[in-house]
Amino acid sequence: MTFHPNAGLDPEPPNFILISADHVQFHVHRARLLTTSSNLFGLLLTYQDSTITLGEGSEVIAICLHCIYKIPFVTQPPLQAILASFDTLKQYGIPPDLYASLRSPLHKATVSALESQEFAIQLYARAA
């Protein structure tokens, strides 16, 4: 898992934990979420807690965090999770169009899903 306590994603250690609906923990940096989000991460960062449980599953949260941290995906995310991540990014105040630009991890995953899935029309509609 990419977002573990010793991942070394920033010079400082993670100081915040996101817990997905399926109970997977993501150790992240509160400052990174704050600077990326235009709405305090869906207003969830207004609380002083160091742990927040989200309503989305781990696949979707992982995609969103890969976008925020600009980390390539190790494995190809499923198409449904990619589609859901666009809405999730918006919900948490993160403009998906900035993270789906050419050569970004989300763009590469989207293209790969498009090439390998039969649901291409859903992906084209989402991109529009």
JSON list of C-alpha atoms in Angstrom, two decimals:
[
{"chain": "A", "resi": 1, "resn": "MET", "atom": "CA", "xyz": [0.00, 0.00, 0.00]},
{"chain": "A", "resi": 2, "resn": "THR", "atom": "CA", "xyz": [1.33, 3.41, -0.98]},
{"chain": "A", "resi": 3, "resn": "PHE", "atom": "CA", "xyz": [-0.06, 5.50, 1.87]},
{"chain": "A", "resi": 4, "resn": "HIS", "atom": "CA", "xyz": [1.44, 3.80, 4.92]},
{"chain": "A", "resi": 5, "resn": "PRO", "atom": "CA", "xyz": [3.07, 5.65, 7.85]},
{"chain": "A", "resi": 6, "resn": "ASN", "atom": "CA", "xyz": [6.63, 5.20, 6.53]},
{"chain": "A", "resi": 7, "resn": "ALA", "atom": "CA", "xyz": [5.97, 5.82, 2.83]},
{"chain": "A", "resi": 8, "resn": "GLY", "atom": "CA", "xyz": [8.18, 8.92, 2.63]},
{"chain": "A", "resi": 9, "resn": "LEU", "atom": "CA", "xyz": [5.80, 10.80, 0.35]},
{"chain": "A", "resi": 10, "resn": "ASP", "atom": "CA", "xyz": [6.84, 14.16, 1.88]},
{"chain": "A", "resi": 11, "resn": "PRO", "atom": "CA", "xyz": [9.87, 15.14, 3.95]},
{"chain": "A", "resi": 12, "resn": "GLU", "atom": "CA", "xyz": [7.67, 15.20, 7.05]},
{"chain": "A", "resi": 13, "resn": "PRO", "atom": "CA", "xyz": [5.91, 12.04, 8.29]},
{"chain": "A", "resi": 14, "resn": "PRO", "atom": "CA", "xyz": [2.15, 11.75, 7.73]},
{"chain": "A", "resi": 15, "resn": "ASN", "atom": "CA", "xyz": [0.04, 13.45, 10.39]},
{"chain": "A", "resi": 16, "resn": "PHE", "atom": "CA", "xyz": [-3.46, 12.52, 9.28]},
{"chain": "A", "resi": 17, "resn": "ILE", "atom": "CA", "xyz": [-5.34, 9.29, 8.66]},
{"chain": "A", "resi": 18, "resn": "LEU", "atom": "CA", "xyz": [-8.19, 8.81, 6.21]},
{"chain": "A", "resi": 19, "resn": "ILE", "atom": "CA", "xyz": [-10.21, 5.64, 6.73]},
{"chain": "A", "resi": 20, "resn": "SER", "atom": "CA", "xyz": [-12.21, 4.31, 3.80]},
{"chain": "A", "resi": 21, "resn": "ALA", "atom": "CA", "xyz": [-15.68, 2.80, 4.03]},
{"chain": "A", "resi": 22, "resn": "ASP", "atom": "CA", "xyz": [-14.07, -0.64, 3.82]},
{"chain": "A", "resi": 23, "resn": "HIS", "atom": "CA", "xyz": [-11.75, 0.20, 6.77]},
{"chain": "A", "resi": 24, "resn": "VAL", "atom": "CA", "xyz": [-8.48, 0.76, 4.91]},
{"chain": "A", "resi": 25, "resn": "GLN", "atom": "CA", "xyz": [-6.24, 3.40, 6.49]},
{"chain": "A", "resi": 26, "resn": "PHE", "atom": "CA", "xyz": [-4.41, 6.00, 4.39]},
{"chain": "A", "resi": 27, "resn": "HIS", "atom": "CA", "xyz": [-1.67, 7.93, 6.19]},
{"chain": "A", "resi": 28, "resn": "VAL", "atom": "CA", "xyz": [-1.46, 11.36, 4.56]},
{"chain": "A", "resi": 29, "resn": "HIS", "atom": "CA", "xyz": [-0.45, 14.96, 5.22]},
{"chain": "A", "resi": 30, "resn": "ARG", "atom": "CA", "xyz": [-3.15, 17.34, 6.41]},
{"chain": "A", "resi": 31, "resn": "ALA", "atom": "CA", "xyz": [-1.33, 20.29, 4.79]},
{"chain": "A", "resi": 32, "resn": "ARG", "atom": "CA", "xyz": [-1.33, 18.53, 1.41]},
{"chain": "A", "resi": 33, "resn": "LEU", "atom": "CA", "xyz": [-5.10, 18.00, 1.62]},
{"chain": "A", "resi": 34, "resn": "LEU", "atom": "CA", "xyz": [-5.64, 21.61, 2.68]},
{"chain": "A", "resi": 35, "resn": "THR", "atom": "CA", "xyz": [-3.58, 23.09, -0.15]},
{"chain": "A", "resi": 36, "resn": "THR", "atom": "CA", "xyz": [-5.17, 20.84, -2.76]},
{"chain": "A", "resi": 37, "resn": "SER", "atom": "CA", "xyz": [-8.80, 21.25, -1.72]},
{"chain": "A", "resi": 38, "resn": "SER", "atom": "CA", "xyz": [-10.91, 24.37, -2.25]},
{"chain": "A", "resi": 39, "resn": "ASN", "atom": "CA", "xyz": [-13.53, 23.35, 0.35]},
{"chain": "A", "resi": 40, "resn": "LEU", "atom": "CA", "xyz": [-11.45, 22.03, 3.27]},
{"chain": "A", "resi": 41, "resn": "PHE", "atom": "CA", "xyz": [-11.81, 18.51, 1.90]},
{"chain": "A", "resi": 42, "resn": "GLY", "atom": "CA", "xyz": [-15.60, 18.62, 1.94]},
{"chain": "A", "resi": 43, "resn": "LEU", "atom": "CA", "xyz": [-15.45, 20.60, 5.22]},
{"chain": "A", "resi": 44, "resn": "LEU", "atom": "CA", "xyz": [-14.02, 17.53, 6.95]},
{"chain": "A", "resi": 45, "resn": "LEU", "atom": "CA", "xyz": [-10.78, 19.36, 7.74]},
{"chain": "A", "resi": 46, "resn": "THR", "atom": "CA", "xyz": [-12.60, 21.94, 9.86]},
{"chain": "A", "resi": 47, "resn": "TYR", "atom": "CA", "xyz": [-12.44, 19.44, 12.72]},
{"chain": "A", "resi": 48, "resn": "GLN", "atom": "CA", "xyz": [-9.23, 19.07, 14.72]},
{"chain": "A", "resi": 49, "resn": "ASP", "atom": "CA", "xyz": [-9.35, 15.28, 14.62]},
{"chain": "A", "resi": 50, "resn": "SER", "atom": "CA", "xyz": [-6.34, 13.49, 13.17]},
{"chain": "A", "resi": 51, "resn": "THR", "atom": "CA", "xyz": [-8.51, 10.69, 11.74]},
{"chain": "A", "resi": 52, "resn": "ILE", "atom": "CA", "xyz": [-11.52, 10.92, 9.44]},
{"chain": "A", "resi": 53, "resn": "THR", "atom": "CA", "xyz": [-13.70, 8.11, 8.14]},
{"chain": "A", "resi": 54, "resn": "LEU", "atom": "CA", "xyz": [-14.90, 8.63, 4.57]},
{"chain": "A", "resi": 55, "resn": "GLY", "atom": "CA", "xyz": [-17.92, 7.17, 2.80]},
{"chain": "A", "resi": 56, "resn": "GLU", "atom": "CA", "xyz": [-15.97, 5.97, -0.23]},
{"chain": "A", "resi": 57, "resn": "GLY", "atom": "CA", "xyz": [-14.23, 2.64, -0.68]},
{"chain": "A", "resi": 58, "resn": "SER", "atom": "CA", "xyz": [-10.48, 2.20, -0.63]},
{"chain": "A", "resi": 59, "resn": "GLU", "atom": "CA", "xyz": [-10.12, 1.90, -4.42]},
{"chain": "A", "resi": 60, "resn": "VAL", "atom": "CA", "xyz": [-11.69, 5.32, -4.96]},
{"chain": "A", "resi": 61, "resn": "ILE", "atom": "CA", "xyz": [-9.79, 6.98, -2.10]},
{"chain": "A", "resi": 62, "resn": "ALA", "atom": "CA", "xyz": [-6.52, 5.50, -3.39]},
{"chain": "A", "resi": 63, "resn": "ILE", "atom": "CA", "xyz": [-7.15, 6.96, -6.85]},
{"chain": "A", "resi": 64, "resn": "CYS", "atom": "CA", "xyz": [-7.89, 10.39, -5.38]},
{"chain": "A", "resi": 65, "resn": "LEU", "atom": "CA", "xyz": [-4.76, 10.31, -3.22]},
{"chain": "A", "resi": 66, "resn": "HIS", "atom": "CA", "xyz": [-2.62, 9.20, -6.14]},
{"chain": "A", "resi": 67, "resn": "CYS", "atom": "CA", "xyz": [-3.90, 12.30, -7.94]},
{"chain": "A", "resi": 68, "resn": "ILE", "atom": "CA", "xyz": [-3.21, 14.60, -4.99]},
{"chain": "A", "resi": 69, "resn": "TYR", "atom": "CA", "xyz": [0.30, 13.25, -4.51]},
{"chain": "A", "resi": 70, "resn": "LYS", "atom": "CA", "xyz": [0.90, 12.84, -8.27]},
{"chain": "A", "resi": 71, "resn": "ILE", "atom": "CA", "xyz": [1.99, 9.24, -7.84]},
{"chain": "A", "resi": 72, "resn": "PRO", "atom": "CA", "xyz": [1.68, 6.73, -10.70]},
{"chain": "A", "resi": 73, "resn": "PHE", "atom": "CA", "xyz": [-0.53, 3.70, -10.08]},
{"chain": "A", "resi": 74, "resn": "VAL", "atom": "CA", "xyz": [1.24, 0.40, -9.43]},
{"chain": "A", "resi": 75, "resn": "THR", "atom": "CA", "xyz": [-1.76, -1.58, -10.70]},
{"chain": "A", "resi": 76, "resn": "GLN", "atom": "CA", "xyz": [-4.54, -0.57, -13.04]},
{"chain": "A", "resi": 77, "resn": "PRO", "atom": "CA", "xyz": [-7.57, 0.68, -11.07]},
{"chain": "A", "resi": 78, "resn": "PRO", "atom": "CA", "xyz": [-10.97, -0.71, -12.09]},
{"chain": "A", "resi": 79, "resn": "LEU", "atom": "CA", "xyz": [-13.05, 1.41, -14.42]},
{"chain": "A", "resi": 80, "resn": "GLN", "atom": "CA", "xyz": [-15.90, 1.88, -11.94]},
{"chain": "A", "resi": 81, "resn": "ALA", "atom": "CA", "xyz": [-13.46, 3.21, -9.32]},
{"chain": "A", "resi": 82, "resn": "ILE", "atom": "CA", "xyz": [-11.95, 5.60, -11.86]},
{"chain": "A", "resi": 83, "resn": "LEU", "atom": "CA", "xyz": [-15.40, 6.93, -12.75]},
{"chain": "A", "resi": 84, "resn": "ALA", "atom": "CA", "xyz": [-16.33, 7.30, -9.09]},
{"chain": "A", "resi": 85, "resn": "SER", "atom": "CA", "xyz": [-13.08, 9.11, -8.34]},
{"chain": "A", "resi": 86, "resn": "PHE", "atom": "CA", "xyz": [-14.07, 12.04, -10.58]},
{"chain": "A", "resi": 87, "resn": "ASP", "atom": "CA", "xyz": [-17.15, 12.70, -8.42]},
{"chain": "A", "resi": 88, "resn": "THR", "atom": "CA", "xyz": [-15.19, 12.12, -5.22]},
{"chain": "A", "resi": 89, "resn": "LEU", "atom": "CA", "xyz": [-12.49, 14.59, -6.23]},
{"chain": "A", "resi": 90, "resn": "LYS", "atom": "CA", "xyz": [-15.17, 17.21, -6.90]},
{"chain": "A", "resi": 91, "resn": "GLN", "atom": "CA", "xyz": [-16.90, 16.46, -3.60]},
{"chain": "A", "resi": 92, "resn": "TYR", "atom": "CA", "xyz": [-13.67, 17.12, -1.71]},
{"chain": "A", "resi": 93, "resn": "GLY", "atom": "CA", "xyz": [-12.98, 20.37, -3.56]},
{"chain": "A", "resi": 94, "resn": "ILE", "atom": "CA", "xyz": [-10.32, 19.01, -5.88]},
{"chain": "A", "resi": 95, "resn": "PRO", "atom": "CA", "xyz": [-10.81, 19.89, -9.57]},
{"chain": "A", "resi": 96, "resn": "PRO", "atom": "CA", "xyz": [-10.60, 16.60, -11.49]},
{"chain": "A", "resi": 97, "resn": "ASP", "atom": "CA", "xyz": [-9.64, 18.35, -14.72]},
{"chain": "A", "resi": 98, "resn": "LEU", "atom": "CA", "xyz": [-6.33, 19.42, -13.16]},
{"chain": "A", "resi": 99, "resn": "TYR", "atom": "CA", "xyz": [-5.53, 15.83, -12.25]},
{"chain": "A", "resi": 100, "resn": "ALA", "atom": "CA", "xyz": [-6.74, 14.19, -15.45]},
{"chain": "A", "resi": 101, "resn": "SER", "atom": "CA", "xyz": [-4.49, 16.24, -17.71]},
{"chain": "A", "resi": 102, "resn": "LEU", "atom": "CA", "xyz": [-2.25, 14.60, -20.27]},
{"chain": "A", "resi": 103, "resn": "ARG", "atom": "CA", "xyz": [0.46, 12.38, -18.75]},
{"chain": "A", "resi": 104, "resn": "SER", "atom": "CA", "xyz": [-1.01, 12.54, -15.23]},
{"chain": "A", "resi": 105, "resn": "PRO", "atom": "CA", "xyz": [-1.50, 9.28, -13.31]},
{"chain": "A", "resi": 106, "resn": "LEU", "atom": "CA", "xyz": [-5.30, 9.63, -13.61]},
{"chain": "A", "resi": 107, "resn": "HIS", "atom": "CA", "xyz": [-5.07, 10.25, -17.35]},
{"chain": "A", "resi": 108, "resn": "LYS", "atom": "CA", "xyz": [-2.85, 7.21, -17.86]},
{"chain": "A", "resi": 109, "resn": "ALA", "atom": "CA", "xyz": [-5.18, 5.02, -15.79]},
{"chain": "A", "resi": 110, "resn": "THR", "atom": "CA", "xyz": [-8.19, 6.35, -17.67]},
{"chain": "A", "resi": 111, "resn": "VAL", "atom": "CA", "xyz": [-6.61, 5.64, -21.06]},
{"chain": "A", "resi": 112, "resn": "SER", "atom": "CA", "xyz": [-5.63, 2.14, -19.94]},
{"chain": "A", "resi": 113, "resn": "ALA", "atom": "CA", "xyz": [-9.16, 1.49, -18.70]},
{"chain": "A", "resi": 114, "resn": "LEU", "atom": "CA", "xyz": [-10.54, 2.81, -21.97]},
{"chain": "A", "resi": 115, "resn": "GLU", "atom": "CA", "xyz": [-8.32, 0.47, -23.96]},
{"chain": "A", "resi": 116, "resn": "SER", "atom": "CA", "xyz": [-9.23, -2.57, -21.91]},
{"chain": "A", "resi": 117, "resn": "GLN", "atom": "CA", "xyz": [-12.89, -2.07, -20.99]},
{"chain": "A", "resi": 118, "resn": "GLU", "atom": "CA", "xyz": [-16.16, -2.40, -22.83]},
{"chain": "A", "resi": 119, "resn": "PHE", "atom": "CA", "xyz": [-17.59, 0.67, -21.05]},
{"chain": "A", "resi": 120, "resn": "ALA", "atom": "CA", "xyz": [-15.74, 3.26, -23.11]},
{"chain": "A", "resi": 121, "resn": "ILE", "atom": "CA", "xyz": [-18.85, 5.42, -23.64]},
{"chain": "A", "resi": 122, "resn": "GLN", "atom": "CA", "xyz": [-19.16, 5.96, -19.85]},
{"chain": "A", "resi": 123, "resn": "LEU", "atom": "CA", "xyz": [-15.57, 7.11, -19.73]},
{"chain": "A", "resi": 124, "resn": "TYR", "atom": "CA", "xyz": [-15.99, 9.47, -22.68]},
{"chain": "A", "resi": 125, "resn": "ALA", "atom": "CA", "xyz": [-19.13, 10.94, -21.11]},
{"chain": "A", "resi": 126, "resn": "ARG", "atom": "CA", "xyz": [-17.33, 11.48, -17.80]},
{"chain": "A", "resi": 127, "resn": "ALA", "atom": "CA", "xyz": [-14.41, 13.19, -19.52]},
{"chain": "A", "resi": 128, "resn": "ALA", "atom": "CA", "xyz": [-16.77, 15.59, -21.26]}
]
